[in-house]
Amino acid sequence: MIALSPAKAQDTNVWRSLAEVSYKISEDEFGELYVPVFSDKIQKLEGTVVEADGYIIPFEGMFKPEHIILSSLPLAECFFCGSGGPETVMEVMLRDPIKYTSKRVRVRGKLTLNAKDPEKLMYILQDAELVQ
């Protein structure tokens, strides 16, 4: 019998798992905001190494070769530009800088969940690397 590590046993499409999020309405000093409520499946992924594929979103003044926004959807459909929801994007903190490309990329890193800081996305990959 072969035992698989959590990273190897993960759903091949991590975006499908990350879509299992709901939201509650909360308030801060600026008014109402939607706070993510992560499913048990998502919570079990926190702190594990996952792979995600998608498209780099080129934000003006925001693209840094070591800190990117990755979308599971093409640019015209992404959360910031089209019809996707906030569960379709993640921040990726890369070990090594990469060059922008409009082609699909795959990254691997440790997943962090964010339900507290509205200045950050709710999914963050830390210590990530480009998967060739």
PDB file of C-alpha atoms in Angstrom:
ATOM      1  CA  MET A   1       0.000   0.000   0.000  1.00  0.00           C
ATOM      2  CA  ILE A   2       1.312   3.434  -0.939  1.00  0.00           C
ATOM      3  CA  ALA A   3       0.620   6.425   1.308  1.00  0.00           C
ATOM      4  CA  LEU A   4       0.284   9.776  -0.408  1.00  0.00           C
ATOM      5  CA  SER A   5       1.192  13.046   1.245  1.00  0.00           C
ATOM      6  CA  PRO A   6      -1.615  15.658   1.408  1.00  0.00           C
ATOM      7  CA  ALA A   7      -0.022  17.620  -1.431  1.00  0.00           C
ATOM      8  CA  LYS A   8       0.007  14.562  -3.678  1.00  0.00           C
ATOM      9  CA  ALA A   9      -3.505  13.482  -2.694  1.00  0.00           C
ATOM     10  CA  GLN A  10      -5.137  16.857  -3.350  1.00  0.00           C
ATOM     11  CA  ASP A  11      -7.827  17.332  -5.928  1.00  0.00           C
ATOM     12  CA  THR A  12      -6.079  17.908  -9.250  1.00  0.00           C
ATOM     13  CA  ASN A  13      -8.082  21.109  -9.612  1.00  0.00           C
ATOM     14  CA  VAL A  14      -7.639  23.031  -6.352  1.00  0.00           C
ATOM     15  CA  TRP A  15      -9.898  25.789  -7.694  1.00  0.00           C
ATOM     16  CA  ARG A  16     -12.864  23.393  -7.454  1.00  0.00           C
ATOM     17  CA  SER A  17     -12.185  22.965  -3.732  1.00  0.00           C
ATOM     18  CA  LEU A  18     -11.623  26.687  -3.180  1.00  0.00           C
ATOM     19  CA  ALA A  19     -15.013  27.440  -4.754  1.00  0.00           C
ATOM     20  CA  GLU A  20     -16.710  25.904  -1.685  1.00  0.00           C
ATOM     21  CA  VAL A  21     -16.800  29.231   0.139  1.00  0.00           C
ATOM     22  CA  SER A  22     -19.759  31.247   1.339  1.00  0.00           C
ATOM     23  CA  TYR A  23     -19.946  34.768   2.721  1.00  0.00           C
ATOM     24  CA  LYS A  24     -21.442  36.568   5.697  1.00  0.00           C
ATOM     25  CA  ILE A  25     -22.072  40.283   5.915  1.00  0.00           C
ATOM     26  CA  SER A  26     -20.039  42.109   8.519  1.00  0.00           C
ATOM     27  CA  GLU A  27     -19.178  45.746   9.189  1.00  0.00           C
ATOM     28  CA  ASP A  28     -16.054  47.764   9.709  1.00  0.00           C
ATOM     29  CA  GLU A  29     -15.452  51.492  10.090  1.00  0.00           C
ATOM     30  CA  PHE A  30     -16.151  51.997   6.361  1.00  0.00           C
ATOM     31  CA  GLY A  31     -19.461  50.106   6.247  1.00  0.00           C
ATOM     32  CA  GLU A  32     -20.640  46.655   5.191  1.00  0.00           C
ATOM     33  CA  LEU A  33     -18.292  44.056   3.821  1.00  0.00           C
ATOM     34  CA  TYR A  34     -18.523  40.427   2.815  1.00  0.00           C
ATOM     35  CA  VAL A  35     -16.402  38.099   4.930  1.00  0.00           C
ATOM     36  CA  PRO A  36     -15.554  34.632   3.589  1.00  0.00           C
ATOM     37  CA  VAL A  37     -16.735  31.547   5.462  1.00  0.00           C
ATOM     38  CA  PHE A  38     -14.477  28.668   4.431  1.00  0.00           C
ATOM     39  CA  SER A  39     -15.878  25.145   4.111  1.00  0.00           C
ATOM     40  CA  ASP A  40     -14.304  22.286   6.083  1.00  0.00           C
ATOM     41  CA  LYS A  41     -12.693  21.095   2.842  1.00  0.00           C
ATOM     42  CA  ILE A  42     -11.000  24.478   2.355  1.00  0.00           C
ATOM     43  CA  GLN A  43      -9.938  24.700   6.003  1.00  0.00           C
ATOM     44  CA  LYS A  44      -8.209  21.312   5.693  1.00  0.00           C
ATOM     45  CA  LEU A  45      -6.122  22.726   2.816  1.00  0.00           C
ATOM     46  CA  GLU A  46      -4.796  25.635   4.897  1.00  0.00           C
ATOM     47  CA  GLY A  47      -1.088  25.235   5.582  1.00  0.00           C
ATOM     48  CA  THR A  48      -0.679  22.479   2.986  1.00  0.00           C
ATOM     49  CA  VAL A  49       1.242  22.713  -0.255  1.00  0.00           C
ATOM     50  CA  VAL A  50      -1.106  22.993  -3.230  1.00  0.00           C
ATOM     51  CA  GLU A  51      -0.745  23.561  -6.951  1.00  0.00           C
ATOM     52  CA  ALA A  52      -2.889  26.011  -8.854  1.00  0.00           C
ATOM     53  CA  ASP A  53      -2.917  26.856 -12.520  1.00  0.00           C
ATOM     54  CA  GLY A  54      -4.229  30.023 -14.039  1.00  0.00           C
ATOM     55  CA  TYR A  55      -3.494  33.374 -15.595  1.00  0.00           C
ATOM     56  CA  ILE A  56      -1.405  36.224 -14.222  1.00  0.00           C
ATOM     57  CA  ILE A  57      -3.554  39.343 -13.824  1.00  0.00           C
ATOM     58  CA  PRO A  58      -1.514  42.416 -14.865  1.00  0.00           C
ATOM     59  CA  PHE A  59      -2.522  45.155 -12.446  1.00  0.00           C
ATOM     60  CA  GLU A  60      -1.053  48.528 -13.324  1.00  0.00           C
ATOM     61  CA  GLY A  61       1.573  49.414 -10.769  1.00  0.00           C
ATOM     62  CA  MET A  62       0.858  46.199  -8.892  1.00  0.00           C
ATOM     63  CA  PHE A  63       2.608  43.487 -10.898  1.00  0.00           C
ATOM     64  CA  LYS A  64       5.794  42.525  -9.175  1.00  0.00           C
ATOM     65  CA  PRO A  65       7.765  39.541 -10.453  1.00  0.00           C
ATOM     66  CA  GLU A  66       7.686  37.955  -6.982  1.00  0.00           C
ATOM     67  CA  HIS A  67       4.106  38.899  -5.989  1.00  0.00           C
ATOM     68  CA  ILE A  68       1.406  38.125  -8.544  1.00  0.00           C
ATOM     69  CA  ILE A  69      -2.344  37.762  -8.724  1.00  0.00           C
ATOM     70  CA  LEU A  70      -3.367  34.445 -10.273  1.00  0.00           C
ATOM     71  CA  SER A  71      -6.839  33.876 -11.741  1.00  0.00           C
ATOM     72  CA  SER A  72      -8.388  30.517 -12.567  1.00  0.00           C
ATOM     73  CA  LEU A  73     -10.181  32.295 -15.415  1.00  0.00           C
ATOM     74  CA  PRO A  74      -8.820  34.123 -18.471  1.00  0.00           C
ATOM     75  CA  LEU A  75      -8.443  37.880 -18.134  1.00  0.00           C
ATOM     76  CA  ALA A  76     -11.790  38.757 -19.758  1.00  0.00           C
ATOM     77  CA  GLU A  77     -13.621  36.552 -17.225  1.00  0.00           C
ATOM     78  CA  CYS A  78     -11.552  37.154 -14.087  1.00  0.00           C
ATOM     79  CA  PHE A  79     -12.938  38.574 -10.839  1.00  0.00           C
ATOM     80  CA  PHE A  80     -11.532  42.055 -11.480  1.00  0.00           C
ATOM     81  CA  CYS A  81     -12.438  42.278 -15.164  1.00  0.00           C
ATOM     82  CA  GLY A  82     -15.417  40.039 -15.816  1.00  0.00           C
ATOM     83  CA  SER A  83     -17.827  37.586 -14.272  1.00  0.00           C
ATOM     84  CA  GLY A  84     -15.697  35.518 -11.856  1.00  0.00           C
ATOM     85  CA  GLY A  85     -16.091  35.701  -8.090  1.00  0.00           C
ATOM     86  CA  PRO A  86     -13.428  36.398  -5.446  1.00  0.00           C
ATOM     87  CA  GLU A  87     -12.880  32.648  -5.050  1.00  0.00           C
ATOM     88  CA  THR A  88     -11.357  32.541  -8.558  1.00  0.00           C
ATOM     89  CA  VAL A  89      -8.246  34.596  -7.678  1.00  0.00           C
ATOM     90  CA  MET A  90      -5.313  34.280  -5.287  1.00  0.00           C
ATOM     91  CA  GLU A  91      -2.227  36.217  -4.313  1.00  0.00           C
ATOM     92  CA  VAL A  92       0.992  34.328  -4.972  1.00  0.00           C
ATOM     93  CA  MET A  93       4.213  35.195  -3.129  1.00  0.00           C
ATOM     94  CA  LEU A  94       6.984  33.647  -5.213  1.00  0.00           C
ATOM     95  CA  ARG A  95      10.445  32.574  -4.024  1.00  0.00           C
ATOM     96  CA  ASP A  96      11.963  33.625  -7.356  1.00  0.00           C
ATOM     97  CA  PRO A  97      10.728  36.411  -9.650  1.00  0.00           C
ATOM     98  CA  ILE A  98       8.967  35.440 -12.876  1.00  0.00           C
ATOM     99  CA  LYS A  99       8.258  37.284 -16.099  1.00  0.00           C
ATOM    100  CA  TYR A 100       4.733  38.236 -17.066  1.00  0.00           C
ATOM    101  CA  THR A 101       3.073  35.986 -19.605  1.00  0.00           C
ATOM    102  CA  SER A 102      -0.459  35.867 -20.970  1.00  0.00           C
ATOM    103  CA  LYS A 103      -0.222  32.067 -21.118  1.00  0.00           C
ATOM    104  CA  ARG A 104      -1.531  29.755 -18.401  1.00  0.00           C
ATOM    105  CA  VAL A 105       1.001  29.086 -15.612  1.00  0.00           C
ATOM    106  CA  ARG A 106       1.126  26.573 -12.737  1.00  0.00           C
ATOM    107  CA  VAL A 107       2.436  27.453  -9.284  1.00  0.00           C
ATOM    108  CA  ARG A 108       2.990  25.468  -6.087  1.00  0.00           C
ATOM    109  CA  GLY A 109       3.043  26.918  -2.574  1.00  0.00           C
ATOM    110  CA  LYS A 110       1.637  26.807   0.940  1.00  0.00           C
ATOM    111  CA  LEU A 111      -1.990  27.927   1.105  1.00  0.00           C
ATOM    112  CA  THR A 112      -2.993  30.604   3.608  1.00  0.00           C
ATOM    113  CA  LEU A 113      -6.621  31.594   4.155  1.00  0.00           C
ATOM    114  CA  ASN A 114      -7.480  35.243   4.794  1.00  0.00           C
ATOM    115  CA  ALA A 115     -10.828  36.235   6.296  1.00  0.00           C
ATOM    116  CA  LYS A 116      -9.589  39.244   8.284  1.00  0.00           C
ATOM    117  CA  ASP A 117      -7.590  41.639   6.071  1.00  0.00           C
ATOM    118  CA  PRO A 118      -9.816  43.272   3.419  1.00  0.00           C
ATOM    119  CA  GLU A 119      -6.692  44.692   1.724  1.00  0.00           C
ATOM    120  CA  LYS A 120      -5.599  41.164   0.744  1.00  0.00           C
ATOM    121  CA  LEU A 121      -7.268  38.419  -1.257  1.00  0.00           C
ATOM    122  CA  MET A 122      -8.835  35.550   0.665  1.00  0.00           C
ATOM    123  CA  TYR A 123      -6.445  32.948  -0.810  1.00  0.00           C
ATOM    124  CA  ILE A 124      -2.692  33.464  -0.579  1.00  0.00           C
ATOM    125  CA  LEU A 125       0.058  31.086  -1.694  1.00  0.00           C
ATOM    126  CA  GLN A 126       3.240  31.616   0.320  1.00  0.00           C
ATOM    127  CA  ASP A 127       6.779  30.530  -0.580  1.00  0.00           C
ATOM    128  CA  ALA A 128       5.541  29.582  -4.032  1.00  0.00           C
ATOM    129  CA  GLU A 129       7.414  28.437  -7.095  1.00  0.00           C
ATOM    130  CA  LEU A 130       6.637  28.165 -10.780  1.00  0.00           C
ATOM    131  CA  VAL A 131       6.006  24.542 -11.756  1.00  0.00           C
ATOM    132  CA  GLN A 132       7.566  23.651 -15.107  1.00  0.00           C
TER     133      GLN A 132
END
